[in-house]
PDB file of C-alpha atoms in Angstrom:
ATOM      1  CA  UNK A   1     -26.198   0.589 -39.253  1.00  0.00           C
ATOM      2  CA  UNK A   2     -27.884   3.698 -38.229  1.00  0.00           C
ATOM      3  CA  UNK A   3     -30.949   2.315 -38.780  1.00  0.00           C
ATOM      4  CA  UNK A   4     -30.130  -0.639 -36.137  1.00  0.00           C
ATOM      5  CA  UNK A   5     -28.695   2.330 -33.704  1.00  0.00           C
ATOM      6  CA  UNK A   6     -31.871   4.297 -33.665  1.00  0.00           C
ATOM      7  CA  UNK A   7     -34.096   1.082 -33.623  1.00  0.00           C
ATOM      8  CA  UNK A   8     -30.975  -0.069 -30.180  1.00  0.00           C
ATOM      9  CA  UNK A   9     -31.426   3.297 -28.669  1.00  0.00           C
ATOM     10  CA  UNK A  10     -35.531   2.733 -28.837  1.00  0.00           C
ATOM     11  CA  UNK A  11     -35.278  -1.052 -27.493  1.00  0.00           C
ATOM     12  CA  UNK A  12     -33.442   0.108 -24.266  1.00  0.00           C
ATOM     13  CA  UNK A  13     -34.738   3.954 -22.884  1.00  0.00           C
ATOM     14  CA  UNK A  14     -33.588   3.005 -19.407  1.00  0.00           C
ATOM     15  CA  UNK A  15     -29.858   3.016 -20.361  1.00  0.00           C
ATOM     16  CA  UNK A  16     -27.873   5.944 -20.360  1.00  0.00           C
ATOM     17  CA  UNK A  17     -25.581   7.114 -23.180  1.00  0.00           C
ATOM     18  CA  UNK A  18     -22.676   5.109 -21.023  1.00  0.00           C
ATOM     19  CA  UNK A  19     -24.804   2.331 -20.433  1.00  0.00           C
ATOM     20  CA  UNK A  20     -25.967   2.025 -24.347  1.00  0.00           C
ATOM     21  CA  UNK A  21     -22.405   2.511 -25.224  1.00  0.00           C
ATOM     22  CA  UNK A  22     -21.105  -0.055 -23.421  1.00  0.00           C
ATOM     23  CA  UNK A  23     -23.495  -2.502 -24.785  1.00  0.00           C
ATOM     24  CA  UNK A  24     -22.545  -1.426 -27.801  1.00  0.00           C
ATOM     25  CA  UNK A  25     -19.227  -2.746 -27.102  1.00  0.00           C
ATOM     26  CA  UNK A  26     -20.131  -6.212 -26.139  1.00  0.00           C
ATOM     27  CA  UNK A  27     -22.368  -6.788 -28.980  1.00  0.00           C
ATOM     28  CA  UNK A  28     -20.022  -5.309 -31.331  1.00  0.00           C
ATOM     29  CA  UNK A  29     -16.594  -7.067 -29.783  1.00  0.00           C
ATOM     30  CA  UNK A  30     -15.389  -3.499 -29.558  1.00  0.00           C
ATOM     31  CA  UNK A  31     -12.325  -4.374 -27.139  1.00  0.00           C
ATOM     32  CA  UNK A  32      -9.022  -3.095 -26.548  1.00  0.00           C
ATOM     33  CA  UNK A  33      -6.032  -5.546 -26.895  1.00  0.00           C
ATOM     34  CA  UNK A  34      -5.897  -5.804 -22.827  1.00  0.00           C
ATOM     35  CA  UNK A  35      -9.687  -6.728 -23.815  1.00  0.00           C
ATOM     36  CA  UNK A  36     -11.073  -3.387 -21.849  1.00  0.00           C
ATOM     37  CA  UNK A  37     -14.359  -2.382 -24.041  1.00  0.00           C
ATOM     38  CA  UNK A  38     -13.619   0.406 -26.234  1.00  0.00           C
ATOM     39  CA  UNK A  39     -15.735   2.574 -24.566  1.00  0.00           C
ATOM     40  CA  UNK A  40     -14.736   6.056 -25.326  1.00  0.00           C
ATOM     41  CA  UNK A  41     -14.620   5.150 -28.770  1.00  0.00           C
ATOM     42  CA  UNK A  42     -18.082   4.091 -29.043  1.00  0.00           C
ATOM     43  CA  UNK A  43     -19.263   6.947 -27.407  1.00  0.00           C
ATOM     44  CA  UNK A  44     -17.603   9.765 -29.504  1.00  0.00           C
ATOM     45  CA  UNK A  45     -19.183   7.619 -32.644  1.00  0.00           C
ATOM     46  CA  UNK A  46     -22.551   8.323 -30.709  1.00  0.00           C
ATOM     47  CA  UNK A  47     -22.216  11.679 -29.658  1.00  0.00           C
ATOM     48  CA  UNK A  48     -21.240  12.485 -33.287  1.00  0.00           C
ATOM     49  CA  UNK A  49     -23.855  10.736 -35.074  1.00  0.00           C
ATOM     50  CA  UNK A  50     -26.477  12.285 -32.465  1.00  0.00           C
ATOM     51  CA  UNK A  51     -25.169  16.077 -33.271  1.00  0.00           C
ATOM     52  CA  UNK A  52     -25.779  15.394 -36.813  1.00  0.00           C
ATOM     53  CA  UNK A  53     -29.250  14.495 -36.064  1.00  0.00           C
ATOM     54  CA  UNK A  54     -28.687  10.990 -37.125  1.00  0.00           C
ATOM     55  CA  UNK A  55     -29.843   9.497 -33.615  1.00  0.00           C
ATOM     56  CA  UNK A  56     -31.496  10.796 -30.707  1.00  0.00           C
ATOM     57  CA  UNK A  57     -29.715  10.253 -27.263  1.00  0.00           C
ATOM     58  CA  UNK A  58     -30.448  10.246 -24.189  1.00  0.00           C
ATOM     59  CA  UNK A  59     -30.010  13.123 -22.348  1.00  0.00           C
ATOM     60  CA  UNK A  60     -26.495  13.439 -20.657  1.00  0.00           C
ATOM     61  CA  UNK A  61     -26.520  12.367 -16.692  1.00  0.00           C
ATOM     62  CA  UNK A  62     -23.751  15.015 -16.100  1.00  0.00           C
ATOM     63  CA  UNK A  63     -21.487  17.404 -17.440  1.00  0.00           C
ATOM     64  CA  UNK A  64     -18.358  15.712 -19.758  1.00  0.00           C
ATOM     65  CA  UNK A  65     -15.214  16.309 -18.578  1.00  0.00           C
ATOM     66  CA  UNK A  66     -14.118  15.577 -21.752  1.00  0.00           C
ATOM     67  CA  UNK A  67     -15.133  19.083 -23.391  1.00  0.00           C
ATOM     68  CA  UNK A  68     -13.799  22.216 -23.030  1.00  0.00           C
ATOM     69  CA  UNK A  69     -17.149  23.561 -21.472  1.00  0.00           C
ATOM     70  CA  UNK A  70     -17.458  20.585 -18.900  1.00  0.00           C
ATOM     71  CA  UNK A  71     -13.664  20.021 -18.065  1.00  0.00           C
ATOM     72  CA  UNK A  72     -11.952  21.481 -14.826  1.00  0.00           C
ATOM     73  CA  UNK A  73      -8.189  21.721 -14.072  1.00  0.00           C
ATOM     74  CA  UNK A  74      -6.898  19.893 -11.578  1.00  0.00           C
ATOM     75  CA  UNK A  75      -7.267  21.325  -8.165  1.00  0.00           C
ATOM     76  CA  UNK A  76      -4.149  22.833  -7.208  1.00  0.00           C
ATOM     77  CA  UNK A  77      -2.209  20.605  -4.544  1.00  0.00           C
ATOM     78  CA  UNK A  78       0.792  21.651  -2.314  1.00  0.00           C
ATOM     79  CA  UNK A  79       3.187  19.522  -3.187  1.00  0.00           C
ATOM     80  CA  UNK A  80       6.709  18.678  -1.049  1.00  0.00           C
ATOM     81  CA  UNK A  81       8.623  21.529  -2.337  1.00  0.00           C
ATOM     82  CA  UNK A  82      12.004  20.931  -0.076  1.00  0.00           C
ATOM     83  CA  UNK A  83      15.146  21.408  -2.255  1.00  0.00           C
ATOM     84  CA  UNK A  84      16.650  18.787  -4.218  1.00  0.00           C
ATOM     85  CA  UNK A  85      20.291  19.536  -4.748  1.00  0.00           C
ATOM     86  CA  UNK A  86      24.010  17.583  -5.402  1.00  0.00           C
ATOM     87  CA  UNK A  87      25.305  14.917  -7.320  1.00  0.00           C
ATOM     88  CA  UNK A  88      22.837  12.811  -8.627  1.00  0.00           C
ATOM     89  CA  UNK A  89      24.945   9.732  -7.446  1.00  0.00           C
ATOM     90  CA  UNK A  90      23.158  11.280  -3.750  1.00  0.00           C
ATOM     91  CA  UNK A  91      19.966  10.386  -4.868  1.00  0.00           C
ATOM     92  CA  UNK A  92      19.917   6.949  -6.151  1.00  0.00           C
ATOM     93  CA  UNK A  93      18.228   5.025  -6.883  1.00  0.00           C
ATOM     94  CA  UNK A  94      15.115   6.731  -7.683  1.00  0.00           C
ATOM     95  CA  UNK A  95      11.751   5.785  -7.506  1.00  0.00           C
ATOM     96  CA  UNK A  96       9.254   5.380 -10.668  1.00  0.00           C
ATOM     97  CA  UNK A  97       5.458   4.968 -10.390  1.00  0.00           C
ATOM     98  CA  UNK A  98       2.800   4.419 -13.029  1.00  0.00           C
ATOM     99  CA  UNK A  99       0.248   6.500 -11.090  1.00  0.00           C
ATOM    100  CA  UNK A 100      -2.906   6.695 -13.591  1.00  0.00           C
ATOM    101  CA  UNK A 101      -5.973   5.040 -11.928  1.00  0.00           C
ATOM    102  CA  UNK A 102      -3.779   5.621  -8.559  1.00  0.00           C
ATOM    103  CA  UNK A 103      -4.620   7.569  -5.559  1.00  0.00           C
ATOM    104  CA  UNK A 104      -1.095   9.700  -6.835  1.00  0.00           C
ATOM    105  CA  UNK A 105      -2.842  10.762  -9.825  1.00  0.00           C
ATOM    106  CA  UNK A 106      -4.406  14.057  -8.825  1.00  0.00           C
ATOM    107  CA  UNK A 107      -0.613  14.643  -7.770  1.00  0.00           C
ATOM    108  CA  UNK A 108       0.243  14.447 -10.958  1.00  0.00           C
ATOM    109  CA  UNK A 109      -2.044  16.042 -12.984  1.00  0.00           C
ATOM    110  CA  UNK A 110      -1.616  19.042  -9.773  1.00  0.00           C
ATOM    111  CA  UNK A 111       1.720  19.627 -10.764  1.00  0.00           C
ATOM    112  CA  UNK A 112       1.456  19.431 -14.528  1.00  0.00           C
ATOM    113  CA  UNK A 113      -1.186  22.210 -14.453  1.00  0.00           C
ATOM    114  CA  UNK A 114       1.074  24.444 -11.873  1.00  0.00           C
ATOM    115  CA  UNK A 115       4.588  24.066 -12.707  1.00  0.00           C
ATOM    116  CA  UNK A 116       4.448  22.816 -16.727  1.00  0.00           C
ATOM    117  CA  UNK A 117       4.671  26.256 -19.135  1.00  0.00           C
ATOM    118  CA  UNK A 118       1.979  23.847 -20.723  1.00  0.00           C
ATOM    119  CA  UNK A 119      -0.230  22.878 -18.297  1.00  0.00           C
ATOM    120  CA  UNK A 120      -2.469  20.260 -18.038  1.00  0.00           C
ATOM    121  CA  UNK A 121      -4.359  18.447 -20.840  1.00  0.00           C
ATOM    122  CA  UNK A 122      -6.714  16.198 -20.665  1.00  0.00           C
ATOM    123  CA  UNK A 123      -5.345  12.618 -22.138  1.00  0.00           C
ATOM    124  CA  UNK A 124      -7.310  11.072 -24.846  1.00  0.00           C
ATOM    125  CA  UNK A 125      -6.817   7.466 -25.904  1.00  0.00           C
ATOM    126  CA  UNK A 126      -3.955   5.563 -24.239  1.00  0.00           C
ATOM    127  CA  UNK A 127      -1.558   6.819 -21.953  1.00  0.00           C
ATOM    128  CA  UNK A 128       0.157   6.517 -19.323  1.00  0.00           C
ATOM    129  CA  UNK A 129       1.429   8.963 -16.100  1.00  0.00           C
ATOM    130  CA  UNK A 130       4.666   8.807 -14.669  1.00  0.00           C
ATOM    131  CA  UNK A 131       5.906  10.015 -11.114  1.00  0.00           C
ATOM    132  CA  UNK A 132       9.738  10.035 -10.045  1.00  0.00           C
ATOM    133  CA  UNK A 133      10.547  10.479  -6.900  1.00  0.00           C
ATOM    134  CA  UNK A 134      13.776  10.545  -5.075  1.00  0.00           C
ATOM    135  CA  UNK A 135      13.467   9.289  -1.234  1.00  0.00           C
ATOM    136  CA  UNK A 136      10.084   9.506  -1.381  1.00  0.00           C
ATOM    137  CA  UNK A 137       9.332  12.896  -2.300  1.00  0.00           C
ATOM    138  CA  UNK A 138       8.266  13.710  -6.008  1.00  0.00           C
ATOM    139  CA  UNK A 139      10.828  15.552  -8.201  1.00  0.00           C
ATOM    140  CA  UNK A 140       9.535  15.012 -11.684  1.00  0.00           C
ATOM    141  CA  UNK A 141       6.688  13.448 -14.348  1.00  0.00           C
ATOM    142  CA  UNK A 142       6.230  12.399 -17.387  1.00  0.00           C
ATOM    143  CA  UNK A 143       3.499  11.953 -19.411  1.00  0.00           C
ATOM    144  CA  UNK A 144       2.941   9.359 -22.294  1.00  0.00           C
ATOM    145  CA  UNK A 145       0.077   8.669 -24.630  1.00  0.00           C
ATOM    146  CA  UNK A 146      -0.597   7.598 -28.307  1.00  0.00           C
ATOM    147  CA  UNK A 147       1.504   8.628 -30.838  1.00  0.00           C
ATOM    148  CA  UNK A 148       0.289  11.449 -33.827  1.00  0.00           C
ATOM    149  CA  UNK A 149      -1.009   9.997 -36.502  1.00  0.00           C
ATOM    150  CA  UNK A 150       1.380  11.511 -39.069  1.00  0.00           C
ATOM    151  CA  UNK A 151       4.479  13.399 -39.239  1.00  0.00           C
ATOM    152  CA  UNK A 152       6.918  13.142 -42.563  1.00  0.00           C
ATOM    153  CA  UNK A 153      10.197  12.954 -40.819  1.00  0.00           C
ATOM    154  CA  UNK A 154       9.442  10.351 -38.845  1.00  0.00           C
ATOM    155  CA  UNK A 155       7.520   8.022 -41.142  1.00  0.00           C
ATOM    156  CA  UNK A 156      10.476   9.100 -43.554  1.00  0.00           C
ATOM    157  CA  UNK A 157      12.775   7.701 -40.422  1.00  0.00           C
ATOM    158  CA  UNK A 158      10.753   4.331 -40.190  1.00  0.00           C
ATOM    159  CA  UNK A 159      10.315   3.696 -44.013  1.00  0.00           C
ATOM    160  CA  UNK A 160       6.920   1.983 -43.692  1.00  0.00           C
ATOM    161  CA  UNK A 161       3.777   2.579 -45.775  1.00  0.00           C
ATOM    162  CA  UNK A 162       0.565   4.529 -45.379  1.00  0.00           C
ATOM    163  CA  UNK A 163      -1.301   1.041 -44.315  1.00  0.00           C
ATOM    164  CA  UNK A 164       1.665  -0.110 -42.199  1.00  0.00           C
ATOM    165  CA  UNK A 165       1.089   3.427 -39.833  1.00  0.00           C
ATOM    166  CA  UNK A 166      -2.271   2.819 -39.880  1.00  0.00           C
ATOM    167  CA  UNK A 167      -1.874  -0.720 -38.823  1.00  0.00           C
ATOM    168  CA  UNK A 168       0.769  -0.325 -36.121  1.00  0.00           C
ATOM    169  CA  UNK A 169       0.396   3.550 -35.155  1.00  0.00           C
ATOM    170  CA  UNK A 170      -0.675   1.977 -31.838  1.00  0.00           C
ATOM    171  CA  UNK A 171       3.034   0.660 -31.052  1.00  0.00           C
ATOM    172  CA  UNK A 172       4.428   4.076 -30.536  1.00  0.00           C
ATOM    173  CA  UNK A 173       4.001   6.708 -28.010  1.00  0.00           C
ATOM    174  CA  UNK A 174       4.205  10.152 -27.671  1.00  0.00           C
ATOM    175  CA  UNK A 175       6.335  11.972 -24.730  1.00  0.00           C
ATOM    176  CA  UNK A 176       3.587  14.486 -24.261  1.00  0.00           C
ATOM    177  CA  UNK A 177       4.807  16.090 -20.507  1.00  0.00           C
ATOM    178  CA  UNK A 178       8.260  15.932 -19.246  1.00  0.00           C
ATOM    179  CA  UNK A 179       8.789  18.406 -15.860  1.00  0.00           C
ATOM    180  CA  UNK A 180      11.179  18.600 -13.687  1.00  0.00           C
ATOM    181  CA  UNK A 181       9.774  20.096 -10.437  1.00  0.00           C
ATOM    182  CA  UNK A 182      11.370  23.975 -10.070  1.00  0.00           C
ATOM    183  CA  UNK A 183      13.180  23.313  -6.561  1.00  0.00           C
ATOM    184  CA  UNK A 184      15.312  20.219  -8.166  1.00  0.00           C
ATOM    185  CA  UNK A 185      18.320  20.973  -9.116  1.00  0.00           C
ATOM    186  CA  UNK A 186      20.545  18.089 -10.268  1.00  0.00           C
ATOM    187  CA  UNK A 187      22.653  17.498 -12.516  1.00  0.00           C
ATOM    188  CA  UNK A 188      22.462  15.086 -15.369  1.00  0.00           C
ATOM    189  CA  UNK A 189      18.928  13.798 -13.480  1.00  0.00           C
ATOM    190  CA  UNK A 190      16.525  14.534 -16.861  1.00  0.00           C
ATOM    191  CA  UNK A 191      18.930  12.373 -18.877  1.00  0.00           C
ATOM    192  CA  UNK A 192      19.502   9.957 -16.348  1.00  0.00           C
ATOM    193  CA  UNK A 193      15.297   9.607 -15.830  1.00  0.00           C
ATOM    194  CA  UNK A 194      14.836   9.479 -19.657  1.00  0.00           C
ATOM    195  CA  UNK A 195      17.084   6.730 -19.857  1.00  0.00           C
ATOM    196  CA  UNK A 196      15.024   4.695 -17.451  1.00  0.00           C
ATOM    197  CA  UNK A 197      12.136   5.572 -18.995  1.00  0.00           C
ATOM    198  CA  UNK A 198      13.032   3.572 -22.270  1.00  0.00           C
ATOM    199  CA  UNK A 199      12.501   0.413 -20.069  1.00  0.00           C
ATOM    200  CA  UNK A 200       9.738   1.639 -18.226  1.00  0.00           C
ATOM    201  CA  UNK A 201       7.646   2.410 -20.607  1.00  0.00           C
ATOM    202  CA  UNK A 202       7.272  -1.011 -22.968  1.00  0.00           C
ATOM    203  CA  UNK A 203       6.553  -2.859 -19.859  1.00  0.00           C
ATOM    204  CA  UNK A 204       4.263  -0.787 -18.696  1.00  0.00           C
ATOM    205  CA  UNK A 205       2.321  -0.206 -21.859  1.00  0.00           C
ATOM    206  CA  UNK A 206       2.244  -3.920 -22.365  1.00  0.00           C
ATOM    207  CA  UNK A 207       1.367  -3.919 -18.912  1.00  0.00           C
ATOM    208  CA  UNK A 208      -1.863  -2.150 -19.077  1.00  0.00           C
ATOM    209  CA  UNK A 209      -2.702  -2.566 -22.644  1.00  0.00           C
ATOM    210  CA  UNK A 210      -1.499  -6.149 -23.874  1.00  0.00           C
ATOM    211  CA  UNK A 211       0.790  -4.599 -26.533  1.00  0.00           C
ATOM    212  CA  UNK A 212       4.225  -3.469 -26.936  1.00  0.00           C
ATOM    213  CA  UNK A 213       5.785  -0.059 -27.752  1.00  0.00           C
ATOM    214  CA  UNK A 214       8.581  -0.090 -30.335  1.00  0.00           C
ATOM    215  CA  UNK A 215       9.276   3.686 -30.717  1.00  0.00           C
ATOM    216  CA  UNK A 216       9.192   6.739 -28.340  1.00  0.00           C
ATOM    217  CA  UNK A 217       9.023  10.535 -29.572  1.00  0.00           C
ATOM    218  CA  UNK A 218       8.422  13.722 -28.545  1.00  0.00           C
ATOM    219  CA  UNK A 219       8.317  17.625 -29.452  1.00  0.00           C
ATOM    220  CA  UNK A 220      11.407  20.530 -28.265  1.00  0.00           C
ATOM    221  CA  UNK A 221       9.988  23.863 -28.844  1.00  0.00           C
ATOM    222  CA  UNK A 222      13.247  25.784 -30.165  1.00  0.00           C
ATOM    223  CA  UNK A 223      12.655  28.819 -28.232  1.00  0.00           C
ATOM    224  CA  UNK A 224      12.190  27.388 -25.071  1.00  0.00           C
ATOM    225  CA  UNK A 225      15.049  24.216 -25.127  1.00  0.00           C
ATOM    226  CA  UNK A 226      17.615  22.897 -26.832  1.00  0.00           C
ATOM    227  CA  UNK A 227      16.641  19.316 -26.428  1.00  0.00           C
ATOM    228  CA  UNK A 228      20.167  18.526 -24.714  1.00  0.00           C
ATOM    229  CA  UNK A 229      19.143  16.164 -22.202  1.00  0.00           C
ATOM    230  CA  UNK A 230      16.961  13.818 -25.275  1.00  0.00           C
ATOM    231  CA  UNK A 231      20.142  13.859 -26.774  1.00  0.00           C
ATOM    232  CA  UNK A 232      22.184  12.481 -23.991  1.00  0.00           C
ATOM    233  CA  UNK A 233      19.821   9.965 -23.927  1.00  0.00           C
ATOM    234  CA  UNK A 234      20.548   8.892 -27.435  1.00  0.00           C
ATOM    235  CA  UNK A 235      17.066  10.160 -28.937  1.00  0.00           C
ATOM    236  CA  UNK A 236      17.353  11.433 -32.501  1.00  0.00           C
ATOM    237  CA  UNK A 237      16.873  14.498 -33.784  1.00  0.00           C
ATOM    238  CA  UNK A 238      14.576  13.925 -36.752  1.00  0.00           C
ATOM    239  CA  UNK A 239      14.089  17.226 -38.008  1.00  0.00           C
ATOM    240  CA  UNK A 240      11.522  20.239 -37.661  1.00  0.00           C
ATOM    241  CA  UNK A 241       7.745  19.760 -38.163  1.00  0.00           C
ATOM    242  CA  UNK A 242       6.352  22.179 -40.868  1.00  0.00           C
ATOM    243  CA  UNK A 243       4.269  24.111 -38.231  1.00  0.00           C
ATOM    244  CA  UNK A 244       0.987  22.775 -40.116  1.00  0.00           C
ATOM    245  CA  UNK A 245      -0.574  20.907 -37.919  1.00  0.00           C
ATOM    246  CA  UNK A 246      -1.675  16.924 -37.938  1.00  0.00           C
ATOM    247  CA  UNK A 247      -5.105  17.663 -39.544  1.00  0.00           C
ATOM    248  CA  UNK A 248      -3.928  20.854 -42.124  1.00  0.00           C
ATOM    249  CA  UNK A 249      -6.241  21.487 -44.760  1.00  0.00           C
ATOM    250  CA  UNK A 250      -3.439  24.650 -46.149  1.00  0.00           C
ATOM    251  CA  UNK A 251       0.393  24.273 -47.099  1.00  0.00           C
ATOM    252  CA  UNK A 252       0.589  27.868 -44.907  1.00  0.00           C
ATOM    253  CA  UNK A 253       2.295  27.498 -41.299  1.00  0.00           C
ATOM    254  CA  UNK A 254      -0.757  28.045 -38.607  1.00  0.00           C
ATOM    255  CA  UNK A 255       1.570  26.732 -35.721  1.00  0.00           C
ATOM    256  CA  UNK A 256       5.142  27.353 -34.281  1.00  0.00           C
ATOM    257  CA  UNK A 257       7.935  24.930 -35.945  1.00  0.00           C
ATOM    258  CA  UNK A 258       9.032  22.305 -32.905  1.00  0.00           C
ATOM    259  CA  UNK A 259      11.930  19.729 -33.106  1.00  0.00           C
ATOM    260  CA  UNK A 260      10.787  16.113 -33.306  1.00  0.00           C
ATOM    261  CA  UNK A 261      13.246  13.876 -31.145  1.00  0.00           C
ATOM    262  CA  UNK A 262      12.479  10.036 -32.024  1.00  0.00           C
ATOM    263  CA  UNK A 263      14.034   6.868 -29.778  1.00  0.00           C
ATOM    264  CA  UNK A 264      13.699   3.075 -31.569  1.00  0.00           C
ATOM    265  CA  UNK A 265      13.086   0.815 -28.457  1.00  0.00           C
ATOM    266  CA  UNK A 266      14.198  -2.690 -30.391  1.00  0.00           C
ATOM    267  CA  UNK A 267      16.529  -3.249 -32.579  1.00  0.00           C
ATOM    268  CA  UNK A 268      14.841  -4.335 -35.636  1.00  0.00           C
ATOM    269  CA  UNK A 269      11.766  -1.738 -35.136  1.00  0.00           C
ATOM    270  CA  UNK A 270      11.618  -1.161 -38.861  1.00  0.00           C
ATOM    271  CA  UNK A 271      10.861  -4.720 -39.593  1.00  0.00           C
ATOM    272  CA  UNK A 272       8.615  -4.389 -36.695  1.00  0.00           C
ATOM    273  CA  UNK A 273       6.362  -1.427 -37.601  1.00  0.00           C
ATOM    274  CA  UNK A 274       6.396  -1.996 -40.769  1.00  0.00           C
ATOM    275  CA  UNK A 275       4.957  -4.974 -41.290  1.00  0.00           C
TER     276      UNK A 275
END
């Protein structure tokens, strides 16, 4: 296979390292479920097999914002900052917008990186961006993408096996973001948006990419929340992580301990992910 890469990359010098990739893709039926080419994919395969001198590549047309030494934060926006205040029941209904590949997106990813104690991170693989807003004006986001590949209390939760995850890892997703802007104030909104969220998101996942979600989840950091409005939402509270990290190579804690909160979107998800 390498051998065919090299002798692919020689055939075609005009292409660029997106260009070759993308071929790639075609003649390898490398294709999301929506049927989008798996680009990204393909190109981290290259761009590993070229640093270990495997293949040669073309040189890069411009900096990757996808590395630390290429990437920018998002420019810093002035968003509607008016207060938000009173029953929520004043406010309703409220609006919710999948706003990645929108002209709202560097909105978004604006008020992730000013007001989130987090900031902004650069999605990788598939996720989705969503803005509330309540009579137009923005009041909170939430950010979604794909779900870690393992954690022990909540493959414990599911019950499935090592090749079931790696089969069907793809139906869950990860809460990654959740902010409510600093100048809202209103009560029972996070629990209220949650809740709508658990509809929201399986259509729009299937939406964009052609399969469903069956499971949400998310971190608390103990010494920052308490995880009360995830609760009022009926998420679970599936126990601490062991601070180790996904990839750990020691049994030694290298990270703080968060709270993993867990919501089943069907009723028979077990059946469903484990299969």
């Amino acid at each position: 296979e390498i051998l065919f890469l090299q002798q692919f990359i020689a055939d075609h010098p005009q292409l660029s390292r997106r260009a070759l990739s993308r071929k790639l893709c075609e003649l390898w039926q490398w294709k999301q479920a929506n049927g989008v080419l798996r680009d990204m994919v393909c190109r981290g395969l290259l761009l590993l097999l070229d640093r270990a001198g495997e293949i040669q590549l073309p040189p890069a047309l411009r900096a990757s914002r996808n590395r630390p030494d290429g990437w920018e934060p998002p420019e810093p926006l002035v968003p509607d900052n008016r207060p938000v205040r009173g029953p929520l029941a004043d406010w309703l209904p409220l609006q919710f917008q999948q706003v990645r590949g929108s002209a709202e997106e560097p909105l978004f990813d604006s008020l992730i990186e000013q007001y989130h104690y987090l900031r902004y991170q650069q999605p990788v693989g598939e996720h989705l961006k969503h803005l509330v807003c309540a009579k137009g004006q923005a009041i909170a986001c939430l950010a979604w993408c794909s779900a870690p590949r393992h954690l022990a209390s909540r493959d414990r939760f599911i019950g499935w096996s090592a090749e079931a995850r790696r089969r069907n890892l793809h139906l869950l997703a990860y809460n990654t973001r959740f902010l409510i802007l600093p100048w809202v104030q209103v009560s029972h909104l996070a629990s209220h948006i949650l809740g709508r969220m658990a509809k929201i998101v399986p259509s729009d996942w299937q939406r964009v990419y052609a399969h469903p979600v069956y499971w949400l989840e998310t971190f608390i950091d103990p010494g920052r929340f308490q995880g009360t409005c995830y609760r009022a939402a009926n998420w679970l509270d599936l126990g601490s992580t062991t601070g180790r990290g996904h990839n750990a190579r020691t049994t030694k804690r290298t990270q703080p301990v968060k709270e993993l909160f867990g919501l089943p979107l069907h009723r028979r998800f077990r059946e469903l992910l484990s299969q």
